[in-house]
Amino acid sequence: MALGTRAVSDSQGVRTLLTSARFELMPFESFDEEITHLPDNATIAITTSPQLGIEKTVEKTEEAAEMGYDVVPHIAARYVEDQEQLEAIAERLEQAGITDIFVPGGDREEPAGEYESAHGLLEALAETEYSFEEVGITGYPEGHDFIDDETLAESMAQKEPYATYIVTQLCYDPETVVEWVEDIRARGIELPVEVGIPGVMNYQRLMQISQKVGVGDSIKFLRKTTGILGFVKQLVGSRGTYEPDELIDGLAPYVGDDEYNIRGVHIYTFNQTPDTEKWRHNRLDS
C-alpha cells in the first residue's frame, strides 16, 4: 500500500463495502420488478437511457423515492436541453426529497441542447436556486476511448469544486483501481471514491456489455494469467457466471485508509438484481 496505512481488517473491509453498496438500475420495463429484490433501505442509482431519455429517469426517481428508497438520479449533461429544463428537473427532484445526484457527461453522440459536458451542466446548476447535498462525477480507471488521460485529468479538476464524490466506470481489476486512486491523489483530487463494479452476471453478457461501455485491459483480467484455457476452465467451473469476489477482496484492504478514501462500491446490476443480492448476502454471511 503506497498511501496511508491499513485501518481495518480485510474482513471488515469486505463487510463495509458490501453493506454500504449502491445499486445502479436502468429505467427499463424490468425496473419495477428488479427494485423489489433490493433491500428496503437501499441506495438506488438510476441511469439516463439513450432510448428513453432523461424524463424516464426523473419519473422512476420520483416513483422510487415515493417507495422510500434513497435515490440518486443520473442527470446526464448531454441529455438536458437547456437551463429551463435543468431547473424543471432540479425542482422535481427537490420536491421528491432527492439530496444526491450523479452528473455524467452522457453517451449521446450529439448533445440534446446546450450542455456538451458534465462540467458545463454543473456550472449551470450552480447558477440556479437549487442545490444538492451530494453530487457525484465520473472517474475512469482505465481511461476513455475518445479522451486522452491528460484531458480527463483536467476535466476532473474542473468538476471537483462542484462535486462531493467520484464514481468510477466499470473495472474488473482491483490493482488498476488502486493505482488510479493513487494517481488522482497525487494530482490533488481528494474526493471520496465509490468503485464501480459489475454485479453477478453471465460471462458472455458481461463481456458484451464491457465492450460496449469501453472497458479495455480489465477484460484481460477476466481471463486471468492462465490464458484462454484457464479462462474456459473458469467459465465451466463457475457455470458461466461472473461474481465480483476478486474485486471486493482486492479493494477491502484499502477501506478505512483516509488517503485512498474508498467509501464504497457502486454495483452496476444491469437490471439483474436477484443473483447479485444472493451473492452479496452469501459474502456477508461467510
Coordinates of C-alpha atoms in Angstrom, one line a residue:
M1 CA 0.0 0.0 0.0
A2 CA 1.7 3.1 -1.3
L3 CA -0.5 5.6 0.6
G4 CA -1.6 5.7 4.2
T5 CA -1.9 2.7 6.4
R6 CA -4.3 -0.2 6.8
A7 CA -7.1 0.9 9.1
V8 CA -9.3 -2.1 9.2
S9 CA -9.0 -5.9 8.6
D10 CA -9.7 -7.3 5.2
S11 CA -12.9 -9.0 6.5
Q12 CA -14.1 -5.7 8.0
G13 CA -13.3 -4.0 4.6
V14 CA -15.4 -6.6 2.7
R15 CA -18.3 -6.0 5.1
T16 CA -18.1 -2.3 4.8
L17 CA -18.0 -2.4 1.1
L18 CA -21.0 -4.8 0.8
T19 CA -23.2 -3.2 3.5
S20 CA -22.8 0.3 2.0
A21 CA -23.1 -0.7 -1.6
R22 CA -25.2 1.3 -4.1
F23 CA -27.2 -0.4 -6.7
E24 CA -27.5 1.0 -10.2
L25 CA -30.7 0.3 -12.2
M26 CA -31.7 1.3 -15.7
P27 CA -35.2 2.7 -16.1
F28 CA -36.5 0.0 -18.4
E29 CA -39.7 -2.1 -18.1
S30 CA -37.9 -4.5 -15.8
F31 CA -37.1 -1.7 -13.3
D32 CA -40.3 -2.2 -11.2
E33 CA -39.5 -5.9 -10.7
E34 CA -35.8 -5.6 -10.2
I35 CA -36.1 -3.0 -7.4
T36 CA -38.2 -5.4 -5.3
H37 CA -35.2 -7.7 -4.9
L38 CA -33.1 -4.9 -3.2
P39 CA -33.1 -4.0 0.5
D40 CA -35.8 -1.6 1.7
N41 CA -33.2 0.9 2.7
A42 CA -31.0 0.5 -0.4
T43 CA -29.5 3.4 -2.2
I44 CA -30.6 3.2 -5.9
A45 CA -28.8 5.0 -8.7
I46 CA -31.0 5.4 -11.8
T47 CA -29.3 5.8 -15.2
T48 CA -30.2 8.0 -18.1
S49 CA -31.1 5.8 -21.0
P50 CA -30.3 6.7 -24.6
Q51 CA -33.5 5.0 -25.7
L52 CA -35.9 6.6 -23.1
G53 CA -34.2 10.0 -22.4
I54 CA -33.9 11.9 -19.1
E55 CA -37.6 12.2 -18.5
K56 CA -37.9 8.5 -17.7
T57 CA -35.0 8.8 -15.2
V58 CA -36.8 11.6 -13.4
E59 CA -40.1 9.6 -13.4
K60 CA -38.5 6.5 -12.0
T61 CA -36.6 8.6 -9.4
E62 CA -39.9 10.1 -8.2
E63 CA -41.5 6.6 -8.0
A64 CA -38.6 5.0 -6.1
A65 CA -38.4 7.9 -3.7
E66 CA -42.1 7.6 -3.0
M67 CA -41.4 3.9 -2.2
G68 CA -38.9 5.0 0.5
Y69 CA -35.7 4.3 -1.3
D70 CA -32.7 6.6 -1.2
V71 CA -32.4 7.6 -4.9
V72 CA -29.5 9.0 -6.9
P73 CA -30.6 10.0 -10.4
H74 CA -28.1 10.3 -13.2
I75 CA -28.5 13.8 -14.7
A76 CA -26.5 13.2 -17.9
A77 CA -25.4 16.6 -19.3
R78 CA -25.8 15.7 -23.0
Y79 CA -29.5 14.8 -22.4
V80 CA -30.5 18.1 -20.9
E81 CA -31.8 20.6 -23.5
D82 CA -31.3 24.0 -21.7
Q83 CA -31.4 25.9 -18.5
E84 CA -35.2 25.9 -18.3
Q85 CA -35.3 22.1 -18.5
L86 CA -32.4 21.8 -16.0
E87 CA -34.3 23.9 -13.5
A88 CA -37.5 22.0 -14.0
I89 CA -35.7 18.7 -13.4
A90 CA -34.0 20.1 -10.3
E91 CA -37.3 21.4 -8.9
R92 CA -38.9 18.0 -9.4
L93 CA -36.0 16.2 -7.7
E94 CA -36.1 18.7 -4.8
Q95 CA -39.9 18.1 -4.3
A96 CA -39.2 14.3 -4.4
G97 CA -36.8 14.7 -1.5
I98 CA -33.7 13.9 -3.5
T99 CA -30.4 15.1 -1.9
D100 CA -27.9 13.3 -4.1
I101 CA -27.4 13.4 -7.8
F102 CA -24.8 12.0 -10.2
V103 CA -23.7 14.1 -13.2
P104 CA -22.0 12.2 -16.1
G105 CA -21.4 13.7 -19.5
G106 CA -23.7 11.1 -21.1
D107 CA -23.1 8.9 -24.1
R108 CA -25.1 10.7 -26.8
E109 CA -23.0 11.4 -29.9
E110 CA -24.8 14.8 -30.2
P111 CA -26.0 16.7 -27.2
A112 CA -29.7 17.4 -26.9
G113 CA -29.0 21.1 -26.3
E114 CA -26.7 23.4 -24.5
Y115 CA -24.5 21.1 -22.5
E116 CA -21.6 19.3 -24.1
S117 CA -20.1 18.1 -20.8
A118 CA -20.8 17.4 -17.2
H119 CA -18.7 20.5 -16.3
G120 CA -21.0 22.7 -18.3
L121 CA -24.1 21.3 -16.6
L122 CA -22.5 21.6 -13.1
E123 CA -21.7 25.2 -13.8
A124 CA -25.3 25.9 -15.0
L125 CA -26.8 24.1 -11.9
A126 CA -24.6 26.2 -9.6
E127 CA -26.3 29.3 -11.1
T128 CA -29.8 28.1 -10.2
E129 CA -31.6 28.3 -6.8
Y130 CA -31.3 24.5 -6.5
S131 CA -28.5 22.6 -4.7
F132 CA -27.9 19.1 -3.6
E133 CA -26.0 17.8 -0.6
E134 CA -24.2 15.2 -2.6
V135 CA -23.0 15.5 -6.3
G136 CA -21.1 12.7 -8.0
I137 CA -18.9 12.8 -11.0
T138 CA -17.3 10.1 -13.2
G139 CA -13.8 8.6 -12.8
Y140 CA -12.0 6.5 -15.4
P141 CA -9.5 4.0 -14.0
E142 CA -8.8 2.6 -17.5
G143 CA -9.1 5.9 -19.4
H144 CA -11.6 6.8 -22.1
D145 CA -11.8 5.5 -25.7
F146 CA -12.0 9.1 -27.1
I147 CA -10.4 11.3 -24.5
D148 CA -6.7 11.2 -23.5
D149 CA -5.6 10.8 -19.9
E150 CA -4.4 14.4 -19.5
T151 CA -7.7 15.8 -20.8
L152 CA -9.6 13.5 -18.4
A153 CA -7.4 14.8 -15.5
E154 CA -8.0 18.4 -16.4
S155 CA -11.8 17.7 -16.7
M156 CA -11.9 16.2 -13.2
A157 CA -10.0 19.1 -11.8
Q158 CA -12.6 21.5 -13.3
K159 CA -15.5 19.4 -11.9
E160 CA -14.1 18.8 -8.5
P161 CA -15.3 22.1 -6.9
Y162 CA -18.9 21.3 -7.8
A163 CA -18.7 17.6 -6.6
T164 CA -18.6 15.7 -3.3
Y165 CA -17.6 12.2 -4.6
I166 CA -16.4 10.2 -7.6
V167 CA -17.9 7.0 -9.1
T168 CA -15.6 5.0 -11.3
Q169 CA -16.5 3.4 -14.6
L170 CA -16.8 -0.4 -14.6
C171 CA -13.5 -2.1 -14.0
Y172 CA -12.6 -5.7 -13.1
D173 CA -9.0 -5.3 -11.8
P174 CA -8.6 -4.0 -8.3
E175 CA -4.9 -3.1 -8.9
T176 CA -5.9 -0.9 -11.7
V177 CA -8.4 0.9 -9.5
V178 CA -6.0 1.3 -6.6
E179 CA -3.2 2.7 -8.9
W180 CA -5.8 5.1 -10.4
V181 CA -6.8 6.3 -7.0
E182 CA -3.1 6.8 -6.1
D183 CA -2.7 8.9 -9.3
I184 CA -5.6 11.2 -8.7
R185 CA -4.5 11.7 -5.1
A186 CA -1.1 12.7 -6.4
R187 CA -2.8 15.2 -8.6
G188 CA -4.5 16.7 -5.6
I189 CA -8.0 15.3 -6.1
E190 CA -9.3 14.4 -2.6
L191 CA -12.9 13.5 -3.3
P192 CA -14.1 10.1 -1.8
V193 CA -14.3 7.3 -4.4
E194 CA -17.1 4.8 -5.0
V195 CA -15.7 2.0 -7.1
G196 CA -17.9 0.8 -9.9
I197 CA -18.1 -3.0 -10.0
P198 CA -20.3 -5.4 -12.1
G199 CA -22.9 -7.4 -10.3
V200 CA -23.3 -11.2 -10.8
M201 CA -23.9 -11.9 -14.4
N202 CA -23.5 -14.4 -17.3
Y203 CA -19.9 -14.1 -18.6
Q204 CA -21.0 -13.8 -22.2
R205 CA -23.4 -10.9 -21.5
L206 CA -20.9 -9.2 -19.2
M207 CA -18.2 -9.3 -21.9
Q208 CA -20.7 -7.8 -24.5
I209 CA -21.6 -5.0 -22.1
S210 CA -18.0 -4.4 -21.2
Q211 CA -17.0 -3.9 -24.8
K212 CA -20.0 -1.6 -25.4
V213 CA -19.0 0.7 -22.5
G214 CA -15.4 0.8 -23.5
V215 CA -13.8 -1.4 -20.8
G216 CA -10.3 -2.2 -22.1
D217 CA -7.5 -4.0 -20.3
S218 CA -9.7 -5.3 -17.5
I219 CA -11.4 -7.7 -19.9
K220 CA -8.0 -9.4 -20.0
F221 CA -8.2 -9.6 -16.2
L222 CA -11.3 -11.8 -16.5
R223 CA -9.1 -14.2 -18.5
K224 CA -6.6 -14.0 -15.6
T225 CA -3.0 -15.1 -16.3
T226 CA -3.7 -18.6 -17.3
G227 CA -4.5 -17.8 -20.9
I228 CA -7.6 -18.8 -22.8
L229 CA -7.6 -22.3 -21.5
G230 CA -7.7 -21.1 -17.9
F231 CA -10.5 -18.7 -18.8
V232 CA -12.6 -21.5 -20.3
K233 CA -12.0 -23.6 -17.2
Q234 CA -13.2 -20.7 -15.1
L235 CA -16.3 -20.4 -17.2
V236 CA -17.1 -24.1 -16.9
G237 CA -16.3 -24.2 -13.2
S238 CA -18.5 -21.2 -12.5
R239 CA -21.2 -22.4 -14.8
G240 CA -20.5 -19.3 -17.0
T241 CA -21.3 -16.8 -14.3
Y242 CA -19.1 -13.9 -13.1
E243 CA -19.0 -13.0 -9.5
P244 CA -17.0 -9.9 -8.3
D245 CA -15.2 -11.7 -5.4
E246 CA -11.7 -10.8 -6.5
L247 CA -12.6 -7.1 -6.9
I248 CA -14.1 -7.0 -3.4
D249 CA -11.2 -8.9 -1.9
G250 CA -8.7 -6.7 -3.7
L251 CA -10.3 -3.5 -2.6
A252 CA -11.0 -4.5 1.0
P253 CA -7.5 -3.8 2.4
Y254 CA -7.8 -0.1 1.4
V255 CA -11.1 0.5 3.1
G256 CA -10.7 2.9 6.1
D257 CA -7.4 4.3 4.7
D258 CA -8.0 8.1 4.6
E259 CA -5.5 8.6 1.9
Y260 CA -7.4 6.3 -0.5
N261 CA -10.8 7.3 0.8
I262 CA -12.7 4.5 -0.9
R263 CA -16.1 4.8 0.7
G264 CA -17.9 2.0 -1.0
V265 CA -18.9 0.2 -4.2
H266 CA -21.3 1.1 -6.9
I267 CA -22.8 -2.1 -8.3
Y268 CA -23.7 -2.0 -12.0
T269 CA -26.6 -4.5 -11.8
F270 CA -27.7 -4.1 -15.5
N271 CA -31.1 -4.9 -14.1
Q272 CA -30.2 -8.4 -12.9
T273 CA -30.5 -7.9 -9.2
P274 CA -31.6 -11.3 -7.6
D275 CA -28.3 -13.1 -8.3
T276 CA -26.3 -10.1 -7.2
E277 CA -28.2 -9.9 -3.9
K278 CA -27.9 -13.6 -3.3
W279 CA -24.1 -13.3 -3.8
R280 CA -23.9 -10.2 -1.5
H281 CA -25.7 -11.9 1.3
N282 CA -23.6 -15.1 1.0
R283 CA -20.4 -13.0 1.3
L284 CA -21.8 -11.1 4.3
D285 CA -22.8 -14.4 5.9
S286 CA -19.4 -16.1 5.3

